[in-house]
Amino acid sequence: MESGRKDVSAPLMLDRSFWGMTATQFFGAFNDNLFKQLLLILSVGLVAADAGEAKSEDTQWIAMLLFAAPFLLFSGFAGYLSEKFSKRRVIVLSKVAEIVVMLLGLVAFLAYESWGMLPLWIVLFLMGAQSAFFGPGKYGILPELLREGDLPRANGVVLMTTFISIIFGTALAGILKDVFAGRLWIVSACCVGIALIGTLTSLLVRRVPPADPKLAFEPAALAVPKEMRDTLRRDTPLFHALLASCMFWLVGGIVQPAVNALGKLQLLVGNERADSYTSLLAASVAVGIAGGCLFAGWVSGSRADFRIMRIGLWGIVLFLLLLAVPHPSAALAWFGGDAAASPQPQALGFGGSCVALLGCGFCTGMFAVPLQ
């Protein structure tokens, strides 16, 4: 039997279920982004090696599309399952599926020399599908486990650790690619181990009853159910929060491949450690995000403070604009019709870009916690 009791006697920071869920989310996000960044770097590297100076496009968009598509295809059905069945059960089964997907990833890397990127892209699609089924449970279970007054702090901790796992998974991908060049199956084997650890931490989450065990499946569940559309029409703040969240993740999805291209195709061309340094560009966001999430959680206290969110939003805009400023020599070359004449295409360079991404990360944390 699923127990519906909230263990309200346990303080948030001593709640085993809370830390189990936090660790499960951490390892899952770390695995997703380590594997995805490996594929993104492979895509940029292949194009950079064959392109020559005149060609700057890459094939990262294929990996990003394949990872995102399952969220569009399966999120509605995943939400239905998380309502009809215990969210804890859905979370555990999703983590078991992650082990299977990572084992397939190991096979795909072993076959990389013969089959190239196609098997890896298929695995990336399956990894996105696993994450799509995991998502509704992970987002919905915290209100069922915790006191309402603990949710802002809990969201701050979960978001902080999640973003840290995203960035450090991204950063480690480039370093491991340099270290294990030609033997990337070793990295994939580590992903299998991480998936196993994440499955074990999911067992720490206490059982919760199904939210609506009699819920009948309707085709509308594959998209946006009528009840949810009605709720969004009535609840304007919720609708605005949904739009803001969509735009936030849209920008995040664009920034990651843009940073990869900035590092490998512009700032670090010819550097033998370009993969490592490119991933460190992304890692610069980690400390900023951690600080921004903690700051927003501390300032918010037991309620969301949307002033913090607005400040964070404008900070993100400012730092992204700074990253886009061209070097004066590049600007002059572009106006002269010869962009290739400038050896330094961007004003900040590698070090300045790291600082700007650090600031962008801090503002990201400030924006994300109240929104969540």
mmCIF file of N, CA and C in Angstrom, residues 46-108:
data_model
loop_
_atom_site.group_PDB
_atom_site.id
_atom_site.type_symbol
_atom_site.label_atom_id
_atom_site.label_comp_id
_atom_site.label_asym_id
_atom_site.label_seq_id
_atom_site.Cartn_x
_atom_site.Cartn_y
_atom_site.Cartn_z
ATOM 1 N N LEU A 46 33.624 17.398 -35.530
ATOM 2 C CA LEU A 46 33.611 16.812 -36.864
ATOM 3 C C LEU A 46 33.509 17.895 -37.927
ATOM 4 N N VAL A 47 32.631 18.855 -37.693
ATOM 5 C CA VAL A 47 32.450 19.922 -38.672
ATOM 6 C C VAL A 47 33.665 20.828 -38.723
ATOM 7 N N ALA A 48 34.236 21.150 -37.554
ATOM 8 C CA ALA A 48 35.382 22.041 -37.515
ATOM 9 C C ALA A 48 36.573 21.422 -38.226
ATOM 10 N N ALA A 49 36.716 20.111 -38.124
ATOM 11 C CA ALA A 49 37.853 19.448 -38.744
ATOM 12 C C ALA A 49 37.723 19.432 -40.256
ATOM 13 N N ASP A 50 36.499 19.399 -40.771
ATOM 14 C CA ASP A 50 36.289 19.274 -42.204
ATOM 15 C C ASP A 50 35.935 20.594 -42.879
ATOM 16 N N ALA A 51 35.672 21.617 -42.081
ATOM 17 C CA ALA A 51 35.013 22.790 -42.655
ATOM 18 C C ALA A 51 35.974 23.740 -43.350
ATOM 19 N N GLY A 52 37.144 23.961 -42.762
ATOM 20 C CA GLY A 52 37.979 25.036 -43.255
ATOM 21 C C GLY A 52 37.506 26.362 -42.693
ATOM 22 N N GLU A 53 38.214 27.451 -43.002
ATOM 23 C CA GLU A 53 37.930 28.735 -42.368
ATOM 24 C C GLU A 53 36.594 29.328 -42.805
ATOM 25 N N ALA A 54 36.127 29.001 -43.986
ATOM 26 C CA ALA A 54 34.946 29.675 -44.522
ATOM 27 C C ALA A 54 33.641 29.091 -44.022
ATOM 28 N N LYS A 55 33.676 27.922 -43.369
ATOM 29 C CA LYS A 55 32.449 27.247 -42.974
ATOM 30 C C LYS A 55 32.349 27.208 -41.460
ATOM 31 N N SER A 56 31.261 27.743 -40.910
ATOM 32 C CA SER A 56 31.128 27.828 -39.456
ATOM 33 C C SER A 56 29.911 27.096 -38.920
ATOM 34 N N GLU A 57 29.082 26.515 -39.788
ATOM 35 C CA GLU A 57 27.920 25.821 -39.264
ATOM 36 C C GLU A 57 28.316 24.488 -38.642
ATOM 37 N N ASP A 58 27.465 23.939 -37.796
ATOM 38 C CA ASP A 58 27.720 22.642 -37.167
ATOM 39 C C ASP A 58 26.416 21.860 -37.113
ATOM 40 N N THR A 59 26.498 20.622 -36.633
ATOM 41 C CA THR A 59 25.316 19.748 -36.607
ATOM 42 C C THR A 59 24.785 19.533 -35.197
ATOM 43 N N GLN A 60 25.088 20.454 -34.295
ATOM 44 C CA GLN A 60 24.550 20.331 -32.938
ATOM 45 C C GLN A 60 23.025 20.350 -32.928
ATOM 46 N N TRP A 61 22.447 21.022 -33.903
ATOM 47 C CA TRP A 61 20.985 21.147 -33.921
ATOM 48 C C TRP A 61 20.311 19.780 -33.997
ATOM 49 N N ILE A 62 20.962 18.804 -34.623
ATOM 50 C CA ILE A 62 20.348 17.474 -34.707
ATOM 51 C C ILE A 62 20.241 16.862 -33.323
ATOM 52 N N ALA A 63 21.335 16.950 -32.554
ATOM 53 C CA ALA A 63 21.316 16.403 -31.196
ATOM 54 C C ALA A 63 20.304 17.135 -30.321
ATOM 55 N N MET A 64 20.258 18.467 -30.419
ATOM 56 C CA MET A 64 19.316 19.236 -29.608
ATOM 57 C C MET A 64 17.877 18.888 -29.970
ATOM 58 N N LEU A 65 17.606 18.718 -31.262
ATOM 59 C CA LEU A 65 16.251 18.381 -31.709
ATOM 60 C C LEU A 65 15.845 17.001 -31.211
ATOM 61 N N LEU A 66 16.754 16.030 -31.323
ATOM 62 C CA LEU A 66 16.428 14.667 -30.908
ATOM 63 C C LEU A 66 16.236 14.576 -29.403
ATOM 64 N N PHE A 67 16.961 15.386 -28.644
ATOM 65 C CA PHE A 67 16.792 15.357 -27.189
ATOM 66 C C PHE A 67 15.489 16.041 -26.768
ATOM 67 N N ALA A 68 15.105 17.088 -27.501
ATOM 68 C CA ALA A 68 13.912 17.856 -27.117
ATOM 69 C C ALA A 68 12.620 17.222 -27.605
ATOM 70 N N ALA A 69 12.669 16.520 -28.743
ATOM 71 C CA ALA A 69 11.440 15.985 -29.347
ATOM 72 C C ALA A 69 10.631 15.102 -28.404
ATOM 73 N N PRO A 70 11.249 14.207 -27.604
ATOM 74 C CA PRO A 70 10.438 13.370 -26.709
ATOM 75 C C PRO A 70 9.635 14.167 -25.689
ATOM 76 N N PHE A 71 10.120 15.332 -25.295
ATOM 77 C CA PHE A 71 9.365 16.145 -24.342
ATOM 78 C C PHE A 71 8.059 16.623 -24.973
ATOM 79 N N LEU A 72 8.097 16.926 -26.273
ATOM 80 C CA LEU A 72 6.871 17.313 -26.970
ATOM 81 C C LEU A 72 5.951 16.118 -27.188
ATOM 82 N N LEU A 73 6.534 14.962 -27.465
ATOM 83 C CA LEU A 73 5.744 13.787 -27.821
ATOM 84 C C LEU A 73 5.146 13.077 -26.609
ATOM 85 N N PHE A 74 5.887 13.027 -25.499
ATOM 86 C CA PHE A 74 5.505 12.139 -24.403
ATOM 87 C C PHE A 74 5.157 12.839 -23.094
ATOM 88 N N SER A 75 5.404 14.139 -22.976
ATOM 89 C CA SER A 75 5.196 14.797 -21.678
ATOM 90 C C SER A 75 3.745 14.728 -21.229
ATOM 91 N N GLY A 76 2.796 14.868 -22.177
ATOM 92 C CA GLY A 76 1.385 14.804 -21.800
ATOM 93 C C GLY A 76 1.018 13.452 -21.215
ATOM 94 N N PHE A 77 1.437 12.385 -21.870
ATOM 95 C CA PHE A 77 1.156 11.041 -21.359
ATOM 96 C C PHE A 77 1.892 10.795 -20.049
ATOM 97 N N ALA A 78 3.112 11.323 -19.931
ATOM 98 C CA ALA A 78 3.864 11.175 -18.686
ATOM 99 C C ALA A 78 3.150 11.868 -17.529
ATOM 100 N N GLY A 79 2.555 13.026 -17.809
ATOM 101 C CA GLY A 79 1.789 13.719 -16.777
ATOM 102 C C GLY A 79 0.581 12.916 -16.332
ATOM 103 N N TYR A 80 -0.073 12.273 -17.292
ATOM 104 C CA TYR A 80 -1.209 11.408 -16.965
ATOM 105 C C TYR A 80 -0.767 10.270 -16.038
ATOM 106 N N LEU A 81 0.357 9.621 -16.349
ATOM 107 C CA LEU A 81 0.848 8.512 -15.517
ATOM 108 C C LEU A 81 1.201 8.980 -14.113
ATOM 109 N N SER A 82 1.757 10.189 -13.999
ATOM 110 C CA SER A 82 2.152 10.679 -12.673
ATOM 111 C C SER A 82 0.944 11.046 -11.812
ATOM 112 N N GLU A 83 -0.216 11.244 -12.428
ATOM 113 C CA GLU A 83 -1.436 11.496 -11.666
ATOM 114 C C GLU A 83 -2.153 10.195 -11.309
ATOM 115 N N LYS A 84 -2.168 9.249 -12.224
ATOM 116 C CA LYS A 84 -2.908 8.005 -12.003
ATOM 117 C C LYS A 84 -2.171 7.066 -11.056
ATOM 118 N N PHE A 85 -0.834 7.092 -11.107
ATOM 119 C CA PHE A 85 -0.023 6.214 -10.282
ATOM 120 C C PHE A 85 0.821 7.038 -9.314
ATOM 121 N N SER A 86 1.357 6.388 -8.326
ATOM 122 C CA SER A 86 2.204 7.079 -7.370
ATOM 123 C C SER A 86 3.399 7.716 -8.078
ATOM 124 N N LYS A 87 3.646 8.981 -7.791
ATOM 125 C CA LYS A 87 4.781 9.667 -8.401
ATOM 126 C C LYS A 87 6.095 8.996 -8.014
ATOM 127 N N ARG A 88 6.152 8.477 -6.827
ATOM 128 C CA ARG A 88 7.372 7.787 -6.406
ATOM 129 C C ARG A 88 7.619 6.562 -7.280
ATOM 130 N N ARG A 89 6.565 5.819 -7.597
ATOM 131 C CA ARG A 89 6.710 4.630 -8.441
ATOM 132 C C ARG A 89 7.168 5.022 -9.847
ATOM 133 N N VAL A 90 6.576 6.092 -10.400
ATOM 134 C CA VAL A 90 6.973 6.551 -11.726
ATOM 135 C C VAL A 90 8.437 6.977 -11.733
ATOM 136 N N ILE A 91 8.865 7.658 -10.671
ATOM 137 C CA ILE A 91 10.258 8.111 -10.574
ATOM 138 C C ILE A 91 11.213 6.927 -10.554
ATOM 139 N N VAL A 92 10.929 5.935 -9.738
ATOM 140 C CA VAL A 92 11.821 4.775 -9.629
ATOM 141 C C VAL A 92 11.895 4.024 -10.954
ATOM 142 N N LEU A 93 10.752 3.793 -11.597
ATOM 143 C CA LEU A 93 10.756 3.073 -12.866
ATOM 144 C C LEU A 93 11.484 3.873 -13.959
ATOM 145 N N SER A 94 11.356 5.195 -13.912
ATOM 146 C CA SER A 94 12.075 6.030 -14.873
ATOM 147 C C SER A 94 13.579 5.899 -14.692
ATOM 148 N N LYS A 95 14.007 5.795 -13.439
ATOM 149 C CA LYS A 95 15.445 5.648 -13.182
ATOM 150 C C LYS A 95 15.948 4.276 -13.636
ATOM 151 N N VAL A 96 15.136 3.243 -13.487
ATOM 152 C CA VAL A 96 15.516 1.930 -14.010
ATOM 153 C C VAL A 96 15.666 2.007 -15.532
ATOM 154 N N ALA A 97 14.749 2.729 -16.180
ATOM 155 C CA ALA A 97 14.846 2.905 -17.628
ATOM 156 C C ALA A 97 16.126 3.638 -18.013
ATOM 157 N N GLU A 98 16.572 4.552 -17.163
ATOM 158 C CA GLU A 98 17.814 5.282 -17.442
ATOM 159 C C GLU A 98 19.015 4.332 -17.495
ATOM 160 N N ILE A 99 19.027 3.332 -16.623
ATOM 161 C CA ILE A 99 20.119 2.348 -16.650
ATOM 162 C C ILE A 99 20.147 1.643 -18.004
ATOM 163 N N VAL A 100 18.970 1.245 -18.488
ATOM 164 C CA VAL A 100 18.886 0.557 -19.780
ATOM 165 C C VAL A 100 19.373 1.465 -20.904
ATOM 166 N N VAL A 101 18.945 2.721 -20.899
ATOM 167 C CA VAL A 101 19.338 3.654 -21.954
ATOM 168 C C VAL A 101 20.849 3.885 -21.934
ATOM 169 N N MET A 102 21.433 4.012 -20.746
ATOM 170 C CA MET A 102 22.875 4.233 -20.663
ATOM 171 C C MET A 102 23.656 2.996 -21.113
ATOM 172 N N LEU A 103 23.112 1.814 -20.889
ATOM 173 C CA LEU A 103 23.750 0.598 -21.417
ATOM 174 C C LEU A 103 23.735 0.613 -22.945
ATOM 175 N N LEU A 104 22.631 1.071 -23.530
ATOM 176 C CA LEU A 104 22.577 1.216 -24.984
ATOM 177 C C LEU A 104 23.587 2.262 -25.464
ATOM 178 N N GLY A 105 23.769 3.304 -24.656
ATOM 179 C CA GLY A 105 24.775 4.307 -24.994
ATOM 180 C C GLY A 105 26.174 3.724 -25.000
ATOM 181 N N LEU A 106 26.453 2.829 -24.063
ATOM 182 C CA LEU A 106 27.748 2.155 -24.035
ATOM 183 C C LEU A 106 27.968 1.364 -25.321
ATOM 184 N N VAL A 107 26.939 0.639 -25.755
ATOM 185 C CA VAL A 107 27.035 -0.123 -27.005
ATOM 186 C C VAL A 107 27.250 0.820 -28.192
ATOM 187 N N ALA A 108 26.551 1.967 -28.194
ATOM 188 C CA ALA A 108 26.672 2.916 -29.304
ATOM 189 C C ALA A 108 28.078 3.497 -29.396
#
